[in-house]
Coordinates of C-alpha atoms in Angstrom, one line a residue:
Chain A
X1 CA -2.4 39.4 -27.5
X2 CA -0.8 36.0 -28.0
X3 CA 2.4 35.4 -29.5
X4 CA 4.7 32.3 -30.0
X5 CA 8.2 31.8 -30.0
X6 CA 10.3 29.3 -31.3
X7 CA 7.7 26.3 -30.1
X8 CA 8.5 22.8 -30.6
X9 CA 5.9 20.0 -30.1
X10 CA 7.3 16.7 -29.2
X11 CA 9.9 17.5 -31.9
X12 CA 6.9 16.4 -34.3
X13 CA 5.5 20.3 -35.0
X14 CA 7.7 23.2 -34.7
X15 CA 5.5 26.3 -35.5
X16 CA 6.8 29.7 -37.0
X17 CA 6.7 32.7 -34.8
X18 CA 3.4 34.1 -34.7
X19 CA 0.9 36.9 -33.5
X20 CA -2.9 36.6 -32.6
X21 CA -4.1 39.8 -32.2
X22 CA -7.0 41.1 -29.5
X23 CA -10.6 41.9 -30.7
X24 CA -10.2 40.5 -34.0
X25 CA -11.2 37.3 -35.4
X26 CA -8.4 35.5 -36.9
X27 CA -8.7 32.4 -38.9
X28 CA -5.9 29.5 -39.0
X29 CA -6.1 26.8 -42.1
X30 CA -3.3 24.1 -42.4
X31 CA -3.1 21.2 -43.7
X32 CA -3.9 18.2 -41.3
X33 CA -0.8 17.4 -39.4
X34 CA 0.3 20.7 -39.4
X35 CA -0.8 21.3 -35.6
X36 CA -3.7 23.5 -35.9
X37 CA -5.9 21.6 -33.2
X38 CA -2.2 21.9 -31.3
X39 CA -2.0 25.3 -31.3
X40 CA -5.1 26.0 -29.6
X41 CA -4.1 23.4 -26.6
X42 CA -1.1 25.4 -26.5
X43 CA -2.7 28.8 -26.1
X44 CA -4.9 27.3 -23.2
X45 CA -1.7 25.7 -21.7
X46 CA -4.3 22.0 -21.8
X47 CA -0.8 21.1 -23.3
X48 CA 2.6 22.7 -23.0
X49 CA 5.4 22.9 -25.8
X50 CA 9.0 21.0 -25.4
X51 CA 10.4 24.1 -26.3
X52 CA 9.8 28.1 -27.0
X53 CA 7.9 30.8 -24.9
X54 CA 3.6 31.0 -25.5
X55 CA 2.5 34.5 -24.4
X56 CA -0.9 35.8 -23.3
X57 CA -0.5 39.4 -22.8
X58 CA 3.2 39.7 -22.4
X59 CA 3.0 36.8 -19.8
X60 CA 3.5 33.2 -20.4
X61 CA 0.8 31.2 -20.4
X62 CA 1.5 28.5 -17.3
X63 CA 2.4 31.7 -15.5
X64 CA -1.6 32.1 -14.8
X65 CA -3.6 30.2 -12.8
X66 CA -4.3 27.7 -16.0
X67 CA -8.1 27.0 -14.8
X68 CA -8.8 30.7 -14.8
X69 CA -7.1 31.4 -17.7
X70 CA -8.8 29.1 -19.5
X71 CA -12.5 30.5 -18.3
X72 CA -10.8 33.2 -20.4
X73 CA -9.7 31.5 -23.0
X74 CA -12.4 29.1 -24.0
X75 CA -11.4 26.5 -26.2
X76 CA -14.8 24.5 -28.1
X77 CA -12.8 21.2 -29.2
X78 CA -13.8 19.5 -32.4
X79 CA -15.3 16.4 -30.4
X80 CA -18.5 17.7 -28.5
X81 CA -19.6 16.5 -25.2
X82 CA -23.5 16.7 -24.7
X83 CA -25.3 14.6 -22.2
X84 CA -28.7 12.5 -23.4
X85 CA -30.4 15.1 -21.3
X86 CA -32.5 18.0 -22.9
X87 CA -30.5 21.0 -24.1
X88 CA -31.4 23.2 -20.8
X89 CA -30.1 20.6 -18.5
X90 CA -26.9 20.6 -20.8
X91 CA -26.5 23.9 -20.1
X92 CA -26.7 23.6 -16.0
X93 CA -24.7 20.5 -16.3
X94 CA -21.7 23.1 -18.3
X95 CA -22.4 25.6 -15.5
X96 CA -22.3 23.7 -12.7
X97 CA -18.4 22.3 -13.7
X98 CA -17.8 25.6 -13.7
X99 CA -19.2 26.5 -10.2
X100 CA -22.0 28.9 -11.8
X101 CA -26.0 28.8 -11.1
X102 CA -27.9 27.4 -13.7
X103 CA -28.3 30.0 -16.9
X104 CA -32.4 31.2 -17.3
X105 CA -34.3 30.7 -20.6
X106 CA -33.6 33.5 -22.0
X107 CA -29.9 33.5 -21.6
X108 CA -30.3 30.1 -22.9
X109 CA -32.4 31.0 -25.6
X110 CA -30.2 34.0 -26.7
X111 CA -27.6 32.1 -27.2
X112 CA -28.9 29.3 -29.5
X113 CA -30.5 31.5 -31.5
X114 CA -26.9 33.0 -32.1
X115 CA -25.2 29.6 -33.0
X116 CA -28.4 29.3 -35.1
X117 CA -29.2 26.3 -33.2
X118 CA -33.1 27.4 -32.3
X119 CA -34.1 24.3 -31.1
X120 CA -37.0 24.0 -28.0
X121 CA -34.7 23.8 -24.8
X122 CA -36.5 20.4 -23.6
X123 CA -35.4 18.6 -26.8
X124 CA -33.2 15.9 -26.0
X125 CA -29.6 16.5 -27.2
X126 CA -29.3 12.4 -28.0
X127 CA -32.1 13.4 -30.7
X128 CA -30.2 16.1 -32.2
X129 CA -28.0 15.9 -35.7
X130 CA -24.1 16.2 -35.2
X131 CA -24.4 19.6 -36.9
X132 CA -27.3 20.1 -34.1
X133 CA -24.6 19.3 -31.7
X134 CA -22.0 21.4 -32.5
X135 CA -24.1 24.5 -32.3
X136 CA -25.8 23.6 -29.0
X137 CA -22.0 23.4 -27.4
X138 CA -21.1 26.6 -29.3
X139 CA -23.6 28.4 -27.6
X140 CA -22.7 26.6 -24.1
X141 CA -19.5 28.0 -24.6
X142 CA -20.3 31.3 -26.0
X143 CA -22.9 32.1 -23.3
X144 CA -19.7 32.4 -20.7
X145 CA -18.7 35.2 -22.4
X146 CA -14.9 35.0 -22.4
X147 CA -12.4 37.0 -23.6
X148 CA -11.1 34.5 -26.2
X149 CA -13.3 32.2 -27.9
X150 CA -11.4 29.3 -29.5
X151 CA -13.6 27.4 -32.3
X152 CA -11.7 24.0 -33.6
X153 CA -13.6 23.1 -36.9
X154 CA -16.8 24.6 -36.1
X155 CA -18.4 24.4 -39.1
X156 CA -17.2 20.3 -40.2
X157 CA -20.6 18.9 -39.5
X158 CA -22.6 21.7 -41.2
X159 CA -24.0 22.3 -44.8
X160 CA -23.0 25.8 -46.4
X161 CA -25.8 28.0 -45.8
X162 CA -25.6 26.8 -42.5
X163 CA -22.1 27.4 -41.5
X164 CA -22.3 30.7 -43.7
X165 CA -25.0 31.8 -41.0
X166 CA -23.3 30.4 -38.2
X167 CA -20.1 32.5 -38.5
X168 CA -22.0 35.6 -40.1
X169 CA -23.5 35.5 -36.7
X170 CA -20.7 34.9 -34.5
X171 CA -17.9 37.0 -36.0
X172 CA -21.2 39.8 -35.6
X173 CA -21.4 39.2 -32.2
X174 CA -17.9 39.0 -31.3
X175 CA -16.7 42.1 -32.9
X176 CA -19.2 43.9 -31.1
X177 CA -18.4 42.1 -27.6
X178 CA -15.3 43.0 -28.1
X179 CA -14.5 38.8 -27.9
X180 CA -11.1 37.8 -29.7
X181 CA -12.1 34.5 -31.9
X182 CA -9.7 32.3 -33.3
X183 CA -11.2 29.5 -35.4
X184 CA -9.7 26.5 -36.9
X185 CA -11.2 26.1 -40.9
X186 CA -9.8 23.8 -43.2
X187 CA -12.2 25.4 -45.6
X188 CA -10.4 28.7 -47.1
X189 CA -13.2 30.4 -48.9
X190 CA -14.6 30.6 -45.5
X191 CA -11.8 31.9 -43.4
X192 CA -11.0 34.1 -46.3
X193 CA -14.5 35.5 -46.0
X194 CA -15.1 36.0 -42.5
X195 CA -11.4 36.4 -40.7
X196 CA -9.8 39.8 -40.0
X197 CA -6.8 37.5 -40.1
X198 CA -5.5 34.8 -41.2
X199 CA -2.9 32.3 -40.5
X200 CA -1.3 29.0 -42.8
X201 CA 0.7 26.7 -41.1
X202 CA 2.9 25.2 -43.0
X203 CA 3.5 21.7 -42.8
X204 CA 7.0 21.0 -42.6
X205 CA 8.4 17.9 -40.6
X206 CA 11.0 18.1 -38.7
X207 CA 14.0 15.7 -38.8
Chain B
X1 CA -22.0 -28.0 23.9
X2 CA -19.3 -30.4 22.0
X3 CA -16.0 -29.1 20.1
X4 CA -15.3 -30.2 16.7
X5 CA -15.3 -33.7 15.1
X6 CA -11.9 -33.9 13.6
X7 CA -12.1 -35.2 10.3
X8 CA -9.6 -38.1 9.5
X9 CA -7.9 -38.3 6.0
X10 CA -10.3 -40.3 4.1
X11 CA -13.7 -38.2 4.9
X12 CA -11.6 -35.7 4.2
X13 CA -10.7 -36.8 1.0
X14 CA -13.9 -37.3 0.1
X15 CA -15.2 -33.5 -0.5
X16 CA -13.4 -33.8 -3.4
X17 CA -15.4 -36.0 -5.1
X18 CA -17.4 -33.1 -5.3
X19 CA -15.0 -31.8 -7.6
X20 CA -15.8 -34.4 -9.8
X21 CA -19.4 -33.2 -10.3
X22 CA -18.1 -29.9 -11.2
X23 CA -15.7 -31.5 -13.3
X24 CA -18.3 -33.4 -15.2
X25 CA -20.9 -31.0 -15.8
X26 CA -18.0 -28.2 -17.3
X27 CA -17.1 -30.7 -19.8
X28 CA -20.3 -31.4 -20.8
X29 CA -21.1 -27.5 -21.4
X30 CA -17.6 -27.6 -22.7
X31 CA -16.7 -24.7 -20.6
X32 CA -12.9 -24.8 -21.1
X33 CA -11.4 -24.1 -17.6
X34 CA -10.9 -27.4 -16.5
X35 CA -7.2 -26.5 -15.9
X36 CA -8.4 -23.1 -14.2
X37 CA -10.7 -25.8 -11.9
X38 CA -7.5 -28.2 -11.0
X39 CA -4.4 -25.8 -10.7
X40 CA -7.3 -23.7 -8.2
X41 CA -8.1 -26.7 -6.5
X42 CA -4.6 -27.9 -6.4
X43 CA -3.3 -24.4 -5.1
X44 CA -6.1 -23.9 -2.3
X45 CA -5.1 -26.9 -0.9
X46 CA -1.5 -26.7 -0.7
X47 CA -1.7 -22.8 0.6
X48 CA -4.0 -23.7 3.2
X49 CA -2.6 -26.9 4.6
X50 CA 0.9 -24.6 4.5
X51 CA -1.2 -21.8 6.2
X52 CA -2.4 -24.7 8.8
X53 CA 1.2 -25.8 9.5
X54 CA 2.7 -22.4 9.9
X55 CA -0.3 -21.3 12.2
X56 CA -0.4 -24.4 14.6
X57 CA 3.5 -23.7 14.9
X58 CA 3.0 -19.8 15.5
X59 CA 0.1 -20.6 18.3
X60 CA 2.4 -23.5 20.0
X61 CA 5.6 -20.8 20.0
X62 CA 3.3 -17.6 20.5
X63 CA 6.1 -14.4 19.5
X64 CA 5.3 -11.3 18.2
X65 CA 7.6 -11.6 15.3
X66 CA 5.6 -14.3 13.7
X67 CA 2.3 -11.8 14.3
X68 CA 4.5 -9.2 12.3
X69 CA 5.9 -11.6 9.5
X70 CA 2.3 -12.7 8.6
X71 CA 0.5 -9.6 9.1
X72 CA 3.4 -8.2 6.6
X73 CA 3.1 -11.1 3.9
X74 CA -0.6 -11.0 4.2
X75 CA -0.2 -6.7 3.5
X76 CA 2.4 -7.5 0.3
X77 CA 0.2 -9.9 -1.0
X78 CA -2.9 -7.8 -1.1
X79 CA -1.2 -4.9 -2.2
X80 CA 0.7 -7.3 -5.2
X81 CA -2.8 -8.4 -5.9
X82 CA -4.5 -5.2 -6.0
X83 CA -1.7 -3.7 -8.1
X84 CA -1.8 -6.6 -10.8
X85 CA -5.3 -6.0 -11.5
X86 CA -4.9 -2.4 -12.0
X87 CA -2.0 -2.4 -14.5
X88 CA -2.3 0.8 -16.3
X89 CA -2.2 3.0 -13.4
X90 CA 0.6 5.5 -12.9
X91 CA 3.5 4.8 -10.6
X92 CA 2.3 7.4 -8.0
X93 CA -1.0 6.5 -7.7
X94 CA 0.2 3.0 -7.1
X95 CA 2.6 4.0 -4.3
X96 CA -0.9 6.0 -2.4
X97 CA -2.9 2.9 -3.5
X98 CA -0.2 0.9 -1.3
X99 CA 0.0 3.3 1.5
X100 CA -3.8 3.2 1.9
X101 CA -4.0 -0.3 2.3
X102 CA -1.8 -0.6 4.7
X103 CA -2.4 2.2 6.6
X104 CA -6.0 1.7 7.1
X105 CA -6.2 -1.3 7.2
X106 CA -3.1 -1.3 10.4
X107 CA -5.7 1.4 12.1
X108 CA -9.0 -0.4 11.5
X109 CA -7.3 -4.2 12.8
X110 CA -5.8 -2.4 16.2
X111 CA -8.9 -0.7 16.7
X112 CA -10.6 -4.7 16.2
X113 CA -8.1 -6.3 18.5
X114 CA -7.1 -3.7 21.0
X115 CA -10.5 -1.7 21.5
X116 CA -13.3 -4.3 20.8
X117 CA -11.9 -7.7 21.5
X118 CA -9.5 -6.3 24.3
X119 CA -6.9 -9.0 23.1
X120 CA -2.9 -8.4 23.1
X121 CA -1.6 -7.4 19.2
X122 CA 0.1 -10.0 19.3
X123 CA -1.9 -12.8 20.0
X124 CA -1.9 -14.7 17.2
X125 CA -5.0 -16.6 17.6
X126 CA -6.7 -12.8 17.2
X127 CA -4.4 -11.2 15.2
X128 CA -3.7 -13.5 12.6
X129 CA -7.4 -14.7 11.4
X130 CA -9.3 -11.1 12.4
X131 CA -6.2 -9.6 10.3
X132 CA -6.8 -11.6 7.4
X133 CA -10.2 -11.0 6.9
X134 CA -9.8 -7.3 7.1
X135 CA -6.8 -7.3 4.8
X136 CA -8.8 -9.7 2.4
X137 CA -12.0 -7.5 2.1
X138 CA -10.3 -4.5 1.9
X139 CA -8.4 -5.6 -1.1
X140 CA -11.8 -6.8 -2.8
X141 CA -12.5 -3.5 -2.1
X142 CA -9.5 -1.2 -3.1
X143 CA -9.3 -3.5 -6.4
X144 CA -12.6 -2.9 -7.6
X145 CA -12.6 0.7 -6.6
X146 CA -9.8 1.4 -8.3
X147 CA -10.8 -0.7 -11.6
X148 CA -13.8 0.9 -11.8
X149 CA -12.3 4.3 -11.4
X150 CA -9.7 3.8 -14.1
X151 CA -12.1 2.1 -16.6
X152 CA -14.5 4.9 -16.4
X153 CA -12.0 7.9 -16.7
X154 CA -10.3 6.0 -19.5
X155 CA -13.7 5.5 -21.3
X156 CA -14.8 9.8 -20.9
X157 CA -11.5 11.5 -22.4
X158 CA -13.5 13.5 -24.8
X159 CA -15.7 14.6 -21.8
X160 CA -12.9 15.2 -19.5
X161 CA -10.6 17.3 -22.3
X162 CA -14.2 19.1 -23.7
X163 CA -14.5 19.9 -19.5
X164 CA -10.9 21.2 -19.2
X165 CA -11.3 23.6 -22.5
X166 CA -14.0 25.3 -21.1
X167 CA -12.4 25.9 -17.9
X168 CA -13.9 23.3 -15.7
X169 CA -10.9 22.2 -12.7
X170 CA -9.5 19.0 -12.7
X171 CA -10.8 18.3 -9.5
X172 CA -14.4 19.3 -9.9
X173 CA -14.6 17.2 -13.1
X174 CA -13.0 14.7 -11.2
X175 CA -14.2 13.8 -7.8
X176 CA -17.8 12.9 -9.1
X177 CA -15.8 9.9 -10.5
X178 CA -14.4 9.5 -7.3
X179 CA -17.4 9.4 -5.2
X180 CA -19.2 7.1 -7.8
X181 CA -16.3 4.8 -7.7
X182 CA -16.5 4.4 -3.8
X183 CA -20.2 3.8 -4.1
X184 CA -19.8 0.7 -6.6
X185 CA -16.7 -0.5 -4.0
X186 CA -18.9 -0.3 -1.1
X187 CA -22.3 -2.1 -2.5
X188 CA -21.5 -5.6 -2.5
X189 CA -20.3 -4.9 1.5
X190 CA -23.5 -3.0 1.9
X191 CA -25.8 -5.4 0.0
X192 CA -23.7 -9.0 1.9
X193 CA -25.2 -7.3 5.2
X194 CA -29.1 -7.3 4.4
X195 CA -29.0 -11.4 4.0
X196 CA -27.2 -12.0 6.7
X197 CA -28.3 -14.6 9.2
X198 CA -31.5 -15.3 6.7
X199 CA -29.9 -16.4 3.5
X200 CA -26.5 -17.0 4.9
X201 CA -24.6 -17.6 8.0
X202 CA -21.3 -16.1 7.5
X203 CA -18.0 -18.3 7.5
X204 CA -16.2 -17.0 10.5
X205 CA -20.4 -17.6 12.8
X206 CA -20.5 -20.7 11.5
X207 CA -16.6 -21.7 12.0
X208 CA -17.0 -20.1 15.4
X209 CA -20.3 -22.6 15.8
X210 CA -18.9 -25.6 14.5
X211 CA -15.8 -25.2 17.0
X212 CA -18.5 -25.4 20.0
X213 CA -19.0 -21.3 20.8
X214 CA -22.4 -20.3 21.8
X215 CA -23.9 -19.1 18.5
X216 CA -24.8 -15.9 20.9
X217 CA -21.8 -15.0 21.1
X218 CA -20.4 -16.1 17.3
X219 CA -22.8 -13.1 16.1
X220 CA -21.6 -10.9 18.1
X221 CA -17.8 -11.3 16.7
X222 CA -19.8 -11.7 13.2
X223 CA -21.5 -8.2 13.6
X224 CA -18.6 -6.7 14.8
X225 CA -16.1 -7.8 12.1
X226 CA -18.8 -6.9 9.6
X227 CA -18.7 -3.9 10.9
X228 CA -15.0 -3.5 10.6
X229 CA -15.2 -4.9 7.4
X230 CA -17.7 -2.2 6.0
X231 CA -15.5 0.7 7.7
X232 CA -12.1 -0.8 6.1
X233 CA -13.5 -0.8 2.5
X234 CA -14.8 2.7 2.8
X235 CA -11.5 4.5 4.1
X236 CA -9.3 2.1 1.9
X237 CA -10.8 2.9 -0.9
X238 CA -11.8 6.3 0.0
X239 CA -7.8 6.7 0.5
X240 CA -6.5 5.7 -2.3
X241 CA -9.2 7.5 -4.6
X242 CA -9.5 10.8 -2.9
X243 CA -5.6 11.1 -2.6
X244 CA -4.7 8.8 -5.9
X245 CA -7.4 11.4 -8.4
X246 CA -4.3 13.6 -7.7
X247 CA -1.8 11.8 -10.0
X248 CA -4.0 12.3 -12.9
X249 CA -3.1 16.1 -13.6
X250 CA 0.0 18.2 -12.8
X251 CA 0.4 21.8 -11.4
X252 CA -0.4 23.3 -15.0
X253 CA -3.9 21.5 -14.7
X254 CA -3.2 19.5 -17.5
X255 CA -4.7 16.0 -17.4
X256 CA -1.8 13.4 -17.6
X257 CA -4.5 10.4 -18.8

């Protein structure tokens, strides 16, 4: 479904040529500085390459409309954005941006419970853990339902039973959504566990 | 009623004995601006007693070139001004920043002197002072608009990229910066209008006083230039955000901050 070719990042990362495939969840470890937050800016065209060709079906990626591919493509970055409002009004506040009525409780409620984040929807998200955090805005993001659902570190705030849960639960729902996930680990005994497949950058400088 | 006492050199000089006070009491809170104080004091003086020259030689040899040349270094220097406090702009939103200033501020000061005083353009006496205070306020204006629009983009990058990720447009995650930016421009106008005439009679009222006009009809030019005033902040600075919020992303919606 995605495939690079030959792309060079500000000369700085130049990654090998490489296939994502539809419906499955695929896992991509590197070391840091081997562009794996990159990557998935790349596949949602927030950032474009110096050089090489990023296809999304068969069709470059800045050949879309780049807002509607990315309702598509949903990228969750590493840093999370929660107002100091309560959790429901996070949610409307998600929605609105994106032109869309307010979600109802149960949607809401649906959704948390998947990221395991089943916290009462008035609790404040200033009062929340970072771990909290990070699952609240998972299940923001997850509740639009795209077709690609890009995770960058999703489990670095949480403890391992937790993040064990987490993705038991989302590569679940995914597979039967039919949802492609690609998820950025630097932890290998998880991606190993839970990914359909799996991709190493290597880190090689260029000169 | 009587014009003006003109005030000969030495009560003149006196006002700035007043200085002195200010001088003293910074030293003794050791407030270190003493030079800030004296080069101010020494500039204001020189500009102004060059702005007093050139005017009393533009209103004895009245010629619409002189309206032009002033009206044009009045524009450069606001524009130089607002541009210099809002360094880290890019070069295109600079160029609309420009534009806007001038343009609305051109439409709002013919509207002034053509529609509602009823004066020639180029009648300095009009012209010149009404232009200046239009120019001036809506550089206040465009300067903080644009400050506070840049500082508060530059301090939500993590909201802005976490927006773009999840498919949000540039412009909707924009424009409420926009509109909040125009609101904090257009307060202190907004707010300088409530105590008016209670707390404080404005500078051109009480100039217009002082020079012998019937205070009746020195609030009358001090409503309507307020009013002009008002109007010139909100479409300069409405201007140069609206169309400057542009430069900030490129046809891929990527966000170029």
């Amino acid at each position: 479904m995605f495939e690079l070719l030959n792309v060079n990042f500000k000369n700085i990362i130049r990654y090998p040529a490489l296939k994502i495939d539809e419906y499955k969840v695929t896992f991509i470890c590197g070391k840091s500085g081997s562009g794996k937050s990159t990557l998935l800016k790349l596949l949602n065209a927030s950032v474009s390459p110096d050089e090489g060709e990023i296809l999304y079906h068969s069709i470059p990626v800045t050949d879309y409309d780049t807002v509607l591919l990315r309702r598509e493509v949903i990228l969750a970055s590493q840093s999370v954005y929660l107002s100091d409002l309560s959790i429901r009004d996070n949610f409307a506040e998600y929605y609105s941006y994106r032109g869309l009525p307010s979600p109802k409780d149960s949607v809401i409620r649906e959704f948390l419970d998947l990221c395991i984040a089943s916290f009462p929807l008035d609790s404040n998200c200033r009062e929340l853990s970072g771990g909290e955090r990070q699952r609240v805005f998972l299940a923001i993001c997850l509740s639009f339902l795209p077709n690609v659902l890009m995770l960058d570190e999703p489990t670095s705030a949480l403890d391992e039973v937790t993040a064990n849960a987490l993705l038991h639960s989302l590569t679940h729902y995914c597979h039967e959504k039919k949802i492609t996930l690609i998820a950025i680990t630097h932890d290998l005994a998880l991606a190993e566990k839970y990914a359909d497949d799996l991709i190493l950058l290597p880190t090689e400088e260029l000169k | 009623m009587n014009g003006i006492i003109v005030l000969n050199l030495w009560q003149f000089g006196a006002v700035y004995l007043l200085l002195l006070v200010v001088l003293g009491i910074m030293k003794k809170c050791h407030i270190d601006q003493t030079k800030l104080l004296v080069v101010g004091s020494l500039r204001m003086t020189l500009q102004l007693v060059l702005a007093g020259l050139i005017l009393t030689y533009i209103f004895k040899n009245p010629h619409p070139i002189f309206v032009l040349l002033y009206l044009t270094s009045m524009m450069g220097m606001a524009i130089h001004t607002v541009l210099s406090r809002n360094k880290g702009i890019n070069s295109r939103f600079k160029l609309i920043v420009s534009l806007s200033l001038v343009l609305t501020g051109l439409a709002v000061i013919l509207f002034f002197i053509l529609g509602v005083v009823g004066v020639s353009f180029f009648n300095p006496q009009y012209t010149i002072p009404i232009s200046g205070m239009i120019v001036g306020n809506a550089m206040t204006g465009v300067s903080l608009g644009v400050k506070t629009f840049h500082e508060t983009i530059n301090s939500q990058k993590t909201k802005i990229d976490t927006l773009i990720n999840i498919g949000a447009s540039p412009k909707s995650i924009l424009i409420p910066y926009v509109n909040k930016s125009l609101e904090t421009a257009l307060l202190p106008t907004l707010n300088s209008m409530l105590g008016m005439g209670i707390i404080s009679l404005p500078g051109m009222m009480t100039g217009q006083i002082l020079s012998g006009t019937l205070p009746t009809t020195a609030i009358l030019y001090q409503i309507a230039i307020m009013i002009a005033i008002t109007a010139v902040t909100c479409l300069a600075v409405f201007c140069s955000l609206y169309f400057g919020y542009h430069t900030l992303y490129n046809d891929k919606n990527q966000m170029l901050i």
